[in-house]
Amino acid sequence: MSADKASAAQEEIDRLRVEIEQHNYRYYVEDAPVISDADYDALMRRLMALEAEHPELVTPESPTQRVGATPLAALGAVRHAVPMLSLGNAFDEDEVRAFDKRVTDTLRAAGLLGPASQPDYFCELKLDGLAISLRYENGKLMQAATRGDGQTGEDVTANIRTIRSIPLQLKQGAPRVLEVRGEVLMNRRDFERLNQAQAEHGEKVFVNPRNAAAGSLRQLDPRITARRPLRFFAYGWGEVHGLSGGQADRFDEPAPGTREVSTLPRESHGAMLEWLAQLGLPVNAQHNLRATGADGLLAFYARVGKLRATLPYDIDGVVYKVDALPAQKVLGFVARAPRFALAHKYPAEEATTALVDIEVQVGRTGAITPVARLQPVFVGGVTVTNATLHNEDEIRRKDVRIGDTVIVRRAGDVIPEVVGPILEKRPADAREFRMVTACPVCGSAIERPEGEAIARCTGGLFCAAQRKQTLLHAAGRKALDIEGLGEKLVDQLVERDRIKSLADVYSLRAEELAAYERMGTKSADNLVAAIDKARTPTLGRLLFALGIRHVGESTARDVARHFGDMDAIMNATEEQLLEVPDVGPAVAASIHRFFAEPHNRDIVEALKRQGVHPVAEAAARSGRLAGKTFVLTGTMPKWTRDDATRHILAAGGKVSGSVSKKTAYVVAGEEAGSKLVKARELGVPVLDEDGLKQLLGVTE
Ligand code: IVH
């Protein structure tokens, strides 16, 4: 082979390696790939072909060499050149303030902080994975180790090399020795997918992403690790050698005669992280923030607490680090933790407890949900006694049994769920769950259609449980928004048979409501006012309130806009329903089926009789009376009050029962009483029937 050809191959290989690693970075670190998987594969194949042709050009840093082929007999031990420390913990505000005070006092005494200044901190997420130290020599990844006891860890180099976001070769400017410290973790979604695959193959399922990450890293066969979706974020450093200057001596003791290879930004932690990022290391910069003083720290804690549930990975707290490196040096260490840093923990999202029993709950559509009754346990900041088990298949898949010790998870405001059992703790008399065959509330048969995961009570609105849930759904904020019609009251109203359908809600009187448990006169009055207001919902809200299967809030709005009034929707054929944008066959069939039921049509008729008049969607925003509230009083010569109401609503106006400064017009007929007096007092314009018709532009 000619020398020319070999050097041309070397050039192409170098170019491909750089290009592939760039794509790895875009894909695994930035989550923003710029080429297709197929194009990426083509680059990889080309590189493999060239390396096969020129085996002498293969180096350990080549992207083709990430996955070693031979399993290890055991993981070796690695002694950390700089110990891997842990962090002091704070669980409340006082502990954070005490930390800030210690830092402030020490830095002021050392003359590093003015008497009126507060320390600057670098705030990070406390990632819930496992700590790793990566050792780079002359820019090449030489060794990776777990934390172990802080002094000695396990050698996981072969496994770490399979993580695509970890560079095997740092970019220009790397020092002679650089130990990068950071966290290996797994995203929740990836974890769930992995567990599903594990279960399908009859293999071990993991209890949480952290365990899955740890189990994957401690594999003896790196080919298995390579298939696990692990990620890495750098948050610090250990040994650093061979940099210019000598000031950064906490980590930099340059051997005599070492060459200057880089300038280390040694003023701050933040600058150091930026420098690591420039070398090609993944740094979780998105949520990192500088903050000043204890108040700044607490604000960061609160902010991250709010977005915690939306993060793709688990965090168990935040970490505060004094930003200035010279200040860190002065603060030093206690035992095994630095004095310049603090972990501020969130309430744990997972806890273990005993599963005492499994009961079933009947939902609005009759769906039967198994619910775990738990020994009360504090998790996610509240005491949890019930947790959902979703459905029968989930219980089998997770192999949860009554009597088990289970892991319960409550993240953010999400409904608590049972993650899985701790098999080692299963008692001999643990019982399997059996699905009920009759509804525990109404006794109707339970059906589970072929291919569906959900079993349902067939009782429909005959079932008190479904009736209650239907009413609560209708009263909800996205539907009729009837404040005060909550669970406790609905329970009583349904149990006393006072309410059989939604229409009955509108016949409730304040006097009778006041007699119910936990209802005073004031709350009864407020509830009746809220019900009154709910007589003129938009058509979309009313349709949504009916609780038709597959009809969510936005579908309801679309259908309402398309048809304009309830009668048209009730009488629409499936074909006509399919003309609504975004309505597919399942939705059309469901709406059609709903209104084919005589008792559902009866409910709509009964609502009309109770004076419920939905407002057209478009009119509410753009009708000639949009935004104007009317009050009707007395008897009009030609129109009934209902006629007037319908016309006002159709033009986008609202009708209310009481006069206030916000009333646009009072329409007064004969024998108008106190409302007319009030209108005059408040200076609200008064119309008669003709005046109203003029305003509406109708001549009848
Ligand atoms: S700094 C000298 N920063 O928390 C301080 N640790 O409780 C070294 N951790 O073992 C740790 N996120 O595994 C630091 N942004 C972060 C972190 C973090 C997670 C873990 C790390 C460490 C443990 C200490």
XYZ file of C-alpha atoms and ligand atoms in Angstrom:
724
model
C 0.000 0.000 0.000
C 1.405 3.388 -0.875
C 2.233 5.905 1.794
C -0.096 8.323 0.024
C -3.016 5.991 0.270
C -2.365 5.329 3.943
C -2.211 9.007 4.794
C -5.361 9.687 2.813
C -7.081 6.951 4.863
C -5.739 8.446 8.086
C -7.110 11.825 7.102
C -10.532 10.467 6.325
C -10.569 8.415 9.529
C -9.670 11.497 11.591
C -12.353 13.516 9.868
C -15.001 10.824 10.394
C -14.136 10.407 14.073
C -14.494 14.104 14.745
C -17.723 14.265 12.775
C -19.247 11.229 14.505
C -18.367 12.515 17.963
C -19.921 15.852 17.066
C -23.122 14.064 16.129
C -22.959 12.049 19.353
C -22.742 15.316 21.248
C -25.647 16.852 19.345
C -27.726 13.742 19.889
C -26.876 12.608 23.413
C -26.015 15.873 25.137
C -27.987 18.544 23.363
C -30.905 16.314 22.347
C -30.824 18.092 19.012
C -29.526 15.814 16.257
C -28.765 17.462 12.932
C -28.650 14.340 10.755
C -30.884 11.327 10.313
C -30.123 8.007 11.980
C -29.484 6.549 8.529
C -26.883 9.186 7.690
C -25.241 8.659 11.059
C -25.129 4.905 10.452
C -23.557 5.514 7.061
C -20.739 7.552 8.658
C -20.202 4.805 11.231
C -20.120 2.098 8.556
C -17.626 4.051 6.487
C -15.353 4.448 9.515
C -15.612 0.740 10.340
C -14.748 -0.189 6.779
C -11.686 2.059 6.772
C -10.534 0.704 10.138
C -10.988 -2.873 8.896
C -8.818 -2.047 5.929
C -6.213 -0.316 8.115
C -6.207 -2.126 11.487
C -3.025 -0.290 12.428
C -4.979 2.970 12.495
C -7.514 1.810 15.097
C -7.174 3.698 18.412
C -9.056 3.225 21.699
C -10.649 6.685 21.242
C -12.318 5.743 17.975
C -16.139 5.828 18.226
C -16.087 2.265 16.888
C -14.309 1.135 20.037
C -16.901 2.119 22.616
C -18.249 -1.352 23.177
C -15.673 -3.873 24.328
C -16.429 -7.426 23.289
C -15.256 -9.368 26.307
C -17.070 -9.603 29.628
C -14.968 -9.035 32.741
C -14.514 -11.593 35.496
C -14.963 -8.915 38.166
C -14.743 -5.153 38.544
C -11.313 -4.062 39.746
C -10.661 -1.567 42.527
C -9.540 2.016 41.879
C -8.041 4.281 44.485
C -9.154 7.877 43.935
C -6.254 10.323 43.653
C -8.494 12.963 45.268
C -11.187 11.478 47.542
C -14.781 11.641 46.357
C -16.611 13.498 49.094
C -20.233 13.684 50.014
C -22.319 16.729 50.868
C -23.849 18.079 54.040
C -27.654 18.034 53.893
C -30.291 20.623 54.716
C -33.970 19.793 54.966
C -35.413 23.166 55.885
C -34.978 26.902 55.606
C -33.262 27.283 58.992
C -30.524 24.884 57.997
C -29.948 26.784 54.757
C -29.751 30.089 56.621
C -27.325 28.572 59.133
C -25.111 27.384 56.253
C -25.140 30.812 54.635
C -24.299 32.424 57.967
C -21.298 30.130 58.519
C -20.044 30.892 55.018
C -20.610 34.641 55.424
C -18.863 34.811 58.823
C -15.864 32.800 57.653
C -15.395 34.791 54.450
C -15.760 38.139 56.237
C -13.221 37.089 58.858
C -10.841 36.118 56.066
C -11.353 39.466 54.356
C -12.838 37.829 51.257
C -16.257 39.410 51.735
C -17.102 43.016 52.601
C -19.160 43.704 55.739
C -22.203 44.657 53.668
C -21.831 41.994 50.968
C -23.348 38.549 50.742
C -21.694 35.470 49.267
C -22.344 34.467 45.666
C -23.350 30.870 45.163
C -23.545 28.577 42.180
C -26.775 26.564 42.342
C -27.223 23.195 40.643
C -29.686 20.332 40.540
C -28.888 17.384 42.746
C -29.169 14.620 40.195
C -30.384 11.323 41.576
C -28.014 8.893 39.916
C -24.610 7.667 40.923
C -21.362 9.538 41.264
C -18.568 8.754 38.799
C -15.010 9.936 38.391
C -13.596 10.037 34.860
C -9.842 10.229 34.487
C -8.514 11.870 31.324
C -4.809 11.878 30.566
C -3.625 14.080 27.740
C -7.270 14.385 26.729
C -7.917 10.650 26.489
C -10.362 8.803 28.732
C -8.156 6.382 30.670
C -10.243 5.260 33.601
C -13.670 5.551 35.146
C -14.579 4.627 38.701
C -17.594 4.607 40.998
C -17.474 6.485 44.285
C -17.293 3.396 46.475
C -16.413 4.482 50.003
C -14.994 7.758 48.722
C -11.390 6.552 48.861
C -11.642 3.448 46.696
C -14.229 2.717 44.033
C -14.862 0.137 41.333
C -13.298 0.247 37.902
C -16.163 0.697 35.424
C -14.081 2.008 32.507
C -15.340 -0.495 29.927
C -18.950 0.302 30.811
C -18.493 4.060 30.968
C -16.967 4.008 27.486
C -20.308 2.810 26.106
C -22.075 6.023 27.215
C -22.182 8.054 24.023
C -22.380 11.440 25.722
C -19.048 10.859 27.459
C -16.188 11.904 25.185
C -13.412 9.328 24.764
C -11.229 12.207 23.613
C -11.484 15.748 24.939
C -11.289 18.747 22.667
C -8.239 20.991 22.282
C -6.956 22.529 25.491
C -7.210 19.548 27.836
C -4.670 19.439 30.654
C -2.265 16.558 31.208
C -4.444 15.051 33.911
C -8.099 15.881 34.444
C -10.437 13.993 36.725
C -14.026 14.878 35.973
C -16.648 14.224 38.620
C -20.293 13.868 37.766
C -23.445 11.824 37.850
C -24.568 8.910 35.690
C -28.340 8.641 35.437
C -31.256 7.407 33.387
C -34.236 9.461 32.204
C -37.567 8.306 33.578
C -39.015 7.602 30.132
C -35.990 5.504 29.177
C -36.235 3.714 32.501
C -39.882 2.829 31.929
C -39.135 1.581 28.439
C -36.219 -0.474 29.729
C -38.382 -2.027 32.432
C -41.069 -2.885 29.928
C -38.523 -4.635 27.731
C -37.008 -6.402 30.733
C -40.450 -7.653 31.797
C -41.255 -8.834 28.265
C -38.069 -10.861 28.224
C -38.759 -12.235 31.681
C -35.772 -10.376 33.099
C -35.276 -8.400 36.276
C -37.202 -5.134 36.484
C -35.653 -2.220 38.362
C -37.393 -0.276 41.111
C -36.319 3.180 39.954
C -34.058 4.937 37.419
C -31.269 5.255 39.955
C -31.146 1.519 40.571
C -31.374 0.842 36.864
C -28.424 3.181 36.252
C -26.374 1.589 39.026
C -27.206 -1.943 37.894
C -26.319 -1.082 34.304
C -22.972 0.440 35.235
C -21.913 -2.452 37.415
C -22.464 -5.001 34.639
C -19.587 -7.301 33.901
C -20.507 -7.405 30.228
C -20.143 -3.970 28.629
C -22.275 -5.122 25.697
C -25.247 -5.092 28.055
C -24.354 -1.653 29.404
C -24.125 -0.388 25.827
C -27.826 -1.138 25.338
C -28.849 0.774 28.460
C -29.843 4.428 27.925
C -27.409 6.002 30.382
C -26.551 9.668 30.535
C -23.875 11.673 32.285
C -23.527 15.221 33.608
C -20.326 16.720 34.987
C -20.570 18.881 38.136
C -17.002 19.087 39.398
C -13.454 17.821 39.213
C -10.859 15.916 41.205
C -7.187 15.841 40.317
C -6.067 18.416 37.750
C -2.459 18.623 36.590
C -0.416 20.376 34.022
C -2.004 23.740 33.744
C -0.471 27.145 33.495
C 0.086 29.165 36.655
C 0.103 27.654 40.088
C -2.706 29.302 41.934
C -5.292 26.579 41.662
C -3.425 24.468 44.125
C -6.467 22.882 45.706
C -6.397 20.536 42.773
C -3.290 21.560 40.922
C 0.141 20.490 42.063
C 1.984 20.605 38.755
C 4.864 18.188 38.674
C 8.172 20.034 38.197
C 8.855 20.644 34.570
C 5.333 19.960 33.300
C 4.400 21.828 30.234
C 1.639 24.404 30.231
C -1.156 22.914 28.186
C -4.094 25.045 29.110
C -5.254 27.929 31.163
C -7.606 26.902 33.896
C -10.332 29.386 34.773
C -9.645 29.335 38.451
C -11.764 32.217 39.659
C -15.115 30.444 39.968
C -16.949 27.144 39.986
C -19.227 28.403 37.221
C -16.291 29.315 34.977
C -14.775 25.910 35.660
C -17.954 24.174 34.523
C -17.989 26.282 31.375
C -14.460 25.198 30.723
C -15.442 21.529 31.135
C -18.252 22.091 28.652
C -15.788 23.605 26.197
C -13.688 20.475 26.457
C -16.734 18.547 25.221
C -18.091 17.289 28.539
C -21.838 17.312 29.144
C -22.746 19.914 31.761
C -26.337 20.320 32.872
C -26.283 24.067 32.342
C -29.966 24.598 31.611
C -31.066 24.954 35.217
C -27.832 26.086 36.882
C -27.997 29.570 38.295
C -25.923 32.023 40.325
C -27.606 33.328 43.463
C -26.687 35.681 46.297
C -27.276 35.162 50.005
C -29.699 32.795 51.733
C -32.739 34.386 50.089
C -31.263 33.744 46.667
C -30.697 30.091 47.578
C -34.235 29.639 48.880
C -35.678 31.239 45.752
C -33.732 28.765 43.610
C -34.999 25.887 45.751
C -38.603 27.024 45.319
C -38.220 27.543 41.569
C -36.684 24.132 40.949
C -39.263 22.553 43.276
C -41.968 23.746 40.921
C -40.390 22.327 37.797
C -39.144 19.147 39.456
C -42.029 17.017 38.209
C -41.475 18.214 34.636
C -37.790 17.288 34.492
C -37.028 14.194 32.422
C -34.932 12.727 35.255
C -35.192 12.418 39.029
C -33.532 14.905 41.349
C -33.512 14.598 45.110
C -32.579 18.182 45.885
C -30.471 21.116 44.801
C -26.810 21.807 45.562
C -25.427 25.188 46.586
C -21.715 25.830 46.054
C -19.778 28.935 47.009
C -18.896 30.182 43.546
C -15.493 31.805 44.121
C -12.774 29.150 44.176
C -10.440 31.112 46.487
C -13.358 31.367 48.938
C -13.929 27.595 48.640
C -10.317 27.073 49.591
C -10.612 29.192 52.700
C -13.760 27.404 53.790
C -12.191 23.983 53.410
C -13.667 20.698 54.554
C -15.186 18.963 57.547
C -14.822 15.197 57.858
C -15.974 13.950 54.457
C -17.836 16.965 53.116
C -16.859 20.436 51.944
C -17.864 23.457 54.049
C -18.420 25.467 50.886
C -21.278 23.328 49.562
C -24.653 22.141 50.777
C -27.333 19.765 49.473
C -30.861 21.056 50.098
C -33.197 18.075 49.815
C -36.779 17.853 48.580
C -39.229 15.531 50.260
C -38.567 12.049 48.868
C -40.877 11.128 45.985
C -40.693 7.471 46.856
C -41.148 5.583 50.092
C -41.777 2.007 51.130
C -44.793 0.873 53.092
C -47.124 -2.080 53.608
C -49.902 -2.756 51.110
C -52.784 -3.641 53.387
C -55.460 -4.351 50.786
C -56.506 -3.762 47.194
C -59.979 -2.328 46.626
C -61.636 -1.168 43.446
C -63.014 2.256 42.569
C -65.655 2.964 39.939
C -64.999 5.975 37.709
C -67.267 8.215 35.651
C -67.297 5.913 32.647
C -67.574 2.841 34.840
C -63.857 2.118 34.615
C -62.794 -0.066 37.515
C -59.515 1.073 39.044
C -57.785 -1.077 41.634
C -56.586 1.089 44.497
C -53.992 0.067 47.044
C -54.858 0.726 50.682
C -51.586 1.499 52.372
C -50.150 1.798 55.797
C -49.965 5.641 55.918
C -46.602 6.847 54.649
C -45.064 10.302 54.212
C -44.037 10.745 50.576
C -43.708 13.717 48.236
C -44.506 16.039 51.135
C -47.861 14.507 52.149
C -49.165 11.456 53.995
C -50.436 8.913 51.510
C -52.932 6.167 52.400
C -54.177 5.205 48.909
C -52.343 4.756 45.645
C -53.537 3.757 42.219
C -52.603 0.447 40.664
C -54.110 1.490 37.281
C -55.577 -1.841 36.158
C -55.496 -5.603 36.489
C -52.690 -6.127 33.967
C -50.493 -3.597 35.743
C -50.896 -5.512 38.977
C -49.814 -8.723 37.263
C -46.974 -7.018 35.426
C -45.640 -5.488 38.603
C -46.417 -8.662 40.541
C -47.938 -6.741 43.426
C -49.682 -8.805 46.114
C -51.748 -7.962 49.170
C -49.419 -8.040 52.170
C -46.365 -6.953 50.173
C -43.998 -4.197 51.178
C -44.212 -1.828 48.229
C -42.563 1.292 46.867
C -44.999 4.191 46.601
C -44.282 7.174 44.388
C -45.815 10.638 44.493
C -44.167 13.127 42.142
C -45.458 16.699 42.055
C -49.234 16.746 42.078
C -49.481 13.445 40.274
C -51.754 10.817 41.862
C -49.667 8.510 44.067
C -48.915 5.148 42.487
C -47.524 1.820 43.546
C -44.217 1.347 41.751
C -43.671 -2.276 42.707
C -43.085 -4.780 45.489
C -39.870 -5.456 47.358
C -39.736 -9.158 46.683
C -37.230 -9.923 49.428
C -39.797 -8.778 51.966
C -42.778 -10.748 50.644
C -44.519 -12.621 53.466
C -45.515 -16.257 52.944
C -49.210 -15.393 53.122
C -49.185 -12.600 50.507
C -52.360 -12.869 48.404
C -52.921 -12.234 44.711
C -55.549 -9.691 43.691
C -58.738 -10.997 42.096
C -60.798 -8.719 39.865
C -64.419 -8.331 40.978
C -67.122 -9.758 38.694
C -69.906 -7.478 39.949
C -69.774 -3.731 40.603
C -69.153 -3.187 44.316
C -71.417 -0.126 44.238
C -74.460 -1.116 42.153
C -74.027 -4.855 41.642
C -74.123 -4.636 37.837
C -71.940 -6.959 35.790
C -68.322 -6.025 35.113
C -67.172 -6.314 31.529
C -63.748 -6.260 30.042
C -63.831 -6.146 26.240
C -61.263 -8.209 24.305
C -58.026 -6.331 23.852
C -58.830 -3.634 26.417
C -56.996 -3.151 29.680
C -59.891 -1.574 31.523
C -62.767 -3.458 33.124
C -66.017 -1.511 33.387
C -69.210 -1.524 35.394
C -72.128 -1.871 32.982
C -74.535 -0.006 35.284
C -74.248 3.394 33.555
C -76.078 6.165 35.419
C -77.935 3.517 37.388
C -74.661 3.122 39.270
C -74.363 5.679 42.074
C -70.584 5.756 41.691
C -70.819 6.694 38.030
C -73.504 9.245 38.806
C -71.324 10.915 41.411
C -68.325 11.043 39.144
C -70.426 12.342 36.265
C -71.715 15.163 38.450
C -68.244 16.032 39.734
C -66.987 16.070 36.171
C -69.848 18.356 35.091
C -69.221 20.718 38.002
C -65.496 20.843 37.226
C -63.644 23.984 36.266
C -63.315 23.070 32.614
C -66.998 22.173 32.371
C -69.769 24.121 34.131
C -67.432 25.473 36.783
C -69.841 25.197 39.716
C -67.741 26.129 42.693
C -68.894 24.508 45.904
C -70.359 21.384 44.338
C -67.655 19.100 45.690
C -67.225 15.460 46.565
C -68.739 15.535 50.046
C -71.924 17.254 48.932
C -72.319 15.199 45.763
C -71.984 12.045 47.870
C -74.849 13.139 50.075
C -77.048 14.396 47.235
C -76.692 11.167 45.292
C -77.071 8.935 48.310
C -80.319 10.675 49.305
C -81.444 10.383 45.698
C -81.926 14.143 45.582
C -79.960 14.263 42.340
C -80.510 11.682 39.648
C -79.118 13.592 36.706
C -77.269 16.796 35.971
C -80.563 18.660 35.421
C -81.531 18.121 39.068
C -78.560 20.254 40.121
C -80.416 23.276 38.778
C -83.413 22.697 41.014
C -81.377 22.920 44.225
C -82.582 25.638 46.603
C -80.489 27.426 49.158
C -82.888 26.533 52.029
C -82.632 22.785 51.473
C -78.862 22.901 50.841
C -78.243 24.600 54.164
C -79.491 21.435 55.854
C -76.730 19.294 54.387
C -73.592 18.388 56.291
C -70.861 21.005 56.192
C -73.166 23.536 54.523
C -73.950 26.877 56.136
C -76.412 29.452 54.807
C -73.556 31.406 53.303
C -72.080 28.505 51.372
C -75.570 27.408 50.305
C -76.220 30.909 48.909
C -72.862 30.938 47.157
C -73.531 27.546 45.634
C -76.942 28.578 44.324
C -75.368 31.696 42.809
C -72.703 29.516 41.146
C -75.409 27.188 39.819
C -77.330 30.168 38.511
C -74.258 31.393 36.680
C -73.891 27.946 35.164
C -77.230 28.368 33.387
C -75.436 30.105 30.546
C -72.310 28.084 29.851
C -70.799 28.109 26.408
C -72.145 25.299 24.282
C -68.739 23.640 24.292
C -68.587 23.552 28.075
C -72.081 22.098 28.319
C -71.225 19.420 25.775
C -68.029 18.604 27.660
C -69.985 18.524 30.934
C -72.206 15.744 29.581
C -69.199 13.450 29.878
C -69.434 11.748 26.498
C -66.625 9.225 26.070
C -63.749 10.440 23.875
C -65.068 14.015 23.979
C -62.486 16.151 25.742
C -62.567 19.846 26.329
C -61.221 20.888 22.958
C -63.206 18.354 20.923
C -66.335 19.620 22.661
C -65.441 23.177 21.675
C -64.797 22.199 18.061
C -68.086 20.347 17.793
C -69.939 23.253 19.424
C -68.424 25.772 17.008
C -69.288 23.616 14.052
C -72.942 22.995 14.879
C -73.812 26.131 16.819
C -76.592 24.658 18.978
C -77.371 21.609 21.046
C -80.283 20.362 18.952
C -78.127 20.242 15.856
C -75.511 18.189 17.720
C -78.109 15.838 19.178
C -79.587 15.170 15.769
C -76.361 14.978 13.777
C -75.563 11.787 11.903
C -72.123 10.196 12.200
C -71.286 11.519 8.723
C -72.185 15.062 9.755
C -70.118 14.716 12.916
C -67.152 13.566 10.855
C -67.227 16.901 9.043
C -65.946 18.617 12.185
C -62.203 19.201 11.882
C -60.254 16.755 14.070
C -63.240 14.528 14.756
C -62.482 10.937 13.786
C -64.686 7.843 13.581
C -64.318 6.875 17.260
C -65.420 10.326 18.461
C -68.245 10.617 15.929
C -69.558 7.175 16.847
C -69.358 7.957 20.538
C -71.301 11.232 20.255
C -73.891 9.606 18.037
C -74.281 6.664 20.387
C -74.657 8.995 23.360
C -77.540 10.936 21.864
C -79.187 7.797 20.549
C -79.820 6.876 24.223
C -83.239 8.234 25.158
C -82.213 8.973 28.745
C -79.359 11.171 27.550
C -81.746 13.159 25.346
C -84.039 13.416 28.365
C -81.222 14.990 30.357
C -80.709 17.655 27.701
C -84.450 18.373 27.611
C -84.584 18.541 31.400
C -81.663 20.995 31.362
C -83.641 23.247 29.031
C -86.632 23.092 31.355
C -84.365 24.174 34.183
C -83.433 27.278 32.217
C -80.015 26.138 31.034
C -79.255 27.974 27.823
C -75.843 27.433 26.317
C -74.213 30.281 24.476
C -72.785 29.831 21.018
C -68.975 29.765 21.143
C -68.362 32.419 18.541
C -71.118 34.734 19.766
C -69.618 34.867 23.249
C -66.613 36.594 21.767
C -67.907 38.486 18.777
C -71.708 38.786 18.982
C -73.205 42.291 19.063
C -73.930 41.908 22.798
C -70.633 40.205 23.663
C -69.531 40.953 27.215
C -72.821 42.646 28.177
C -74.894 41.373 31.094
C -78.685 41.763 31.142
C -81.192 41.444 33.947
C -84.810 40.623 33.080
C -87.686 41.674 35.314
C -91.458 41.873 35.001
C -93.640 40.576 32.168
C -93.038 41.588 28.574
C -95.922 42.027 26.128
C -94.879 39.446 23.511
C -91.731 37.591 24.537
C -91.502 35.209 27.418
C -88.465 35.539 29.587
C -87.043 32.448 27.923
C -87.413 34.007 24.468
C -85.550 37.083 25.594
C -82.840 34.982 27.224
C -82.296 32.912 24.101
C -81.941 35.994 21.908
C -79.540 37.708 24.293
C -77.374 34.613 24.584
C -77.352 34.052 20.842
C -75.978 37.572 20.436
C -73.194 36.846 22.914
C -74.728 38.590 25.942
C -75.248 37.132 29.413
C -78.325 37.026 31.598
C -78.058 37.389 35.334
C -80.548 37.349 38.195
C -79.333 40.386 40.113
C -78.594 43.999 39.274
C -75.160 45.433 39.966
C -72.937 48.193 38.643
C -71.691 45.707 36.082
C -75.166 45.178 34.627
C -75.330 46.663 31.127
C -79.146 46.843 30.843
C -82.194 45.961 32.847
C -85.082 44.847 30.645
C -88.258 45.727 32.501
C -91.768 44.586 31.636
C -94.974 45.118 33.545
C -94.987 44.749 37.289
C -91.243 45.104 37.449
C -90.294 45.353 41.107
C -87.163 45.816 43.173
C -84.784 45.147 40.277
C -86.071 48.162 38.448
C -85.685 50.291 41.574
C -82.100 49.061 41.960
C -81.349 49.841 38.302
C -82.525 53.427 38.765
C -80.436 53.753 41.923
C -77.307 52.542 40.188
C -77.988 54.429 36.983
C -78.197 51.251 34.890
C -80.043 51.880 31.583
C -83.528 50.360 31.454
C -85.115 48.940 28.290
C -88.556 47.685 27.422
C -89.235 44.832 25.016
C -89.002 47.036 21.931
C -85.811 48.607 23.162
C -84.294 45.160 23.599
C -85.401 44.080 20.125
C -83.852 47.201 18.666
C -80.588 46.465 20.418
C -80.694 42.916 19.096
C -81.614 44.046 15.618
C -84.646 41.764 15.496
C -88.079 42.687 14.226
C -90.670 40.251 15.436
S -20.995 17.999 44.318
C -17.512 17.743 47.047
N -23.026 18.455 42.703
O -24.745 13.992 45.518
C -18.908 17.652 46.615
N -22.944 16.374 43.850
O -24.646 13.865 48.448
C -19.120 16.620 45.616
N -24.781 14.861 43.306
O -21.990 11.877 45.744
C -20.495 16.524 45.136
N -25.770 16.181 41.855
O -23.342 11.815 43.581
C -22.445 17.594 43.564
N -24.709 18.979 41.207
C -24.140 18.114 42.066
C -24.690 16.841 42.320
C -24.054 16.002 43.236
C -25.786 14.998 42.447
C -24.557 13.674 44.170
C -23.179 13.106 44.061
C -22.643 13.064 45.464
C -23.868 13.202 46.290
C -23.557 13.900 47.601
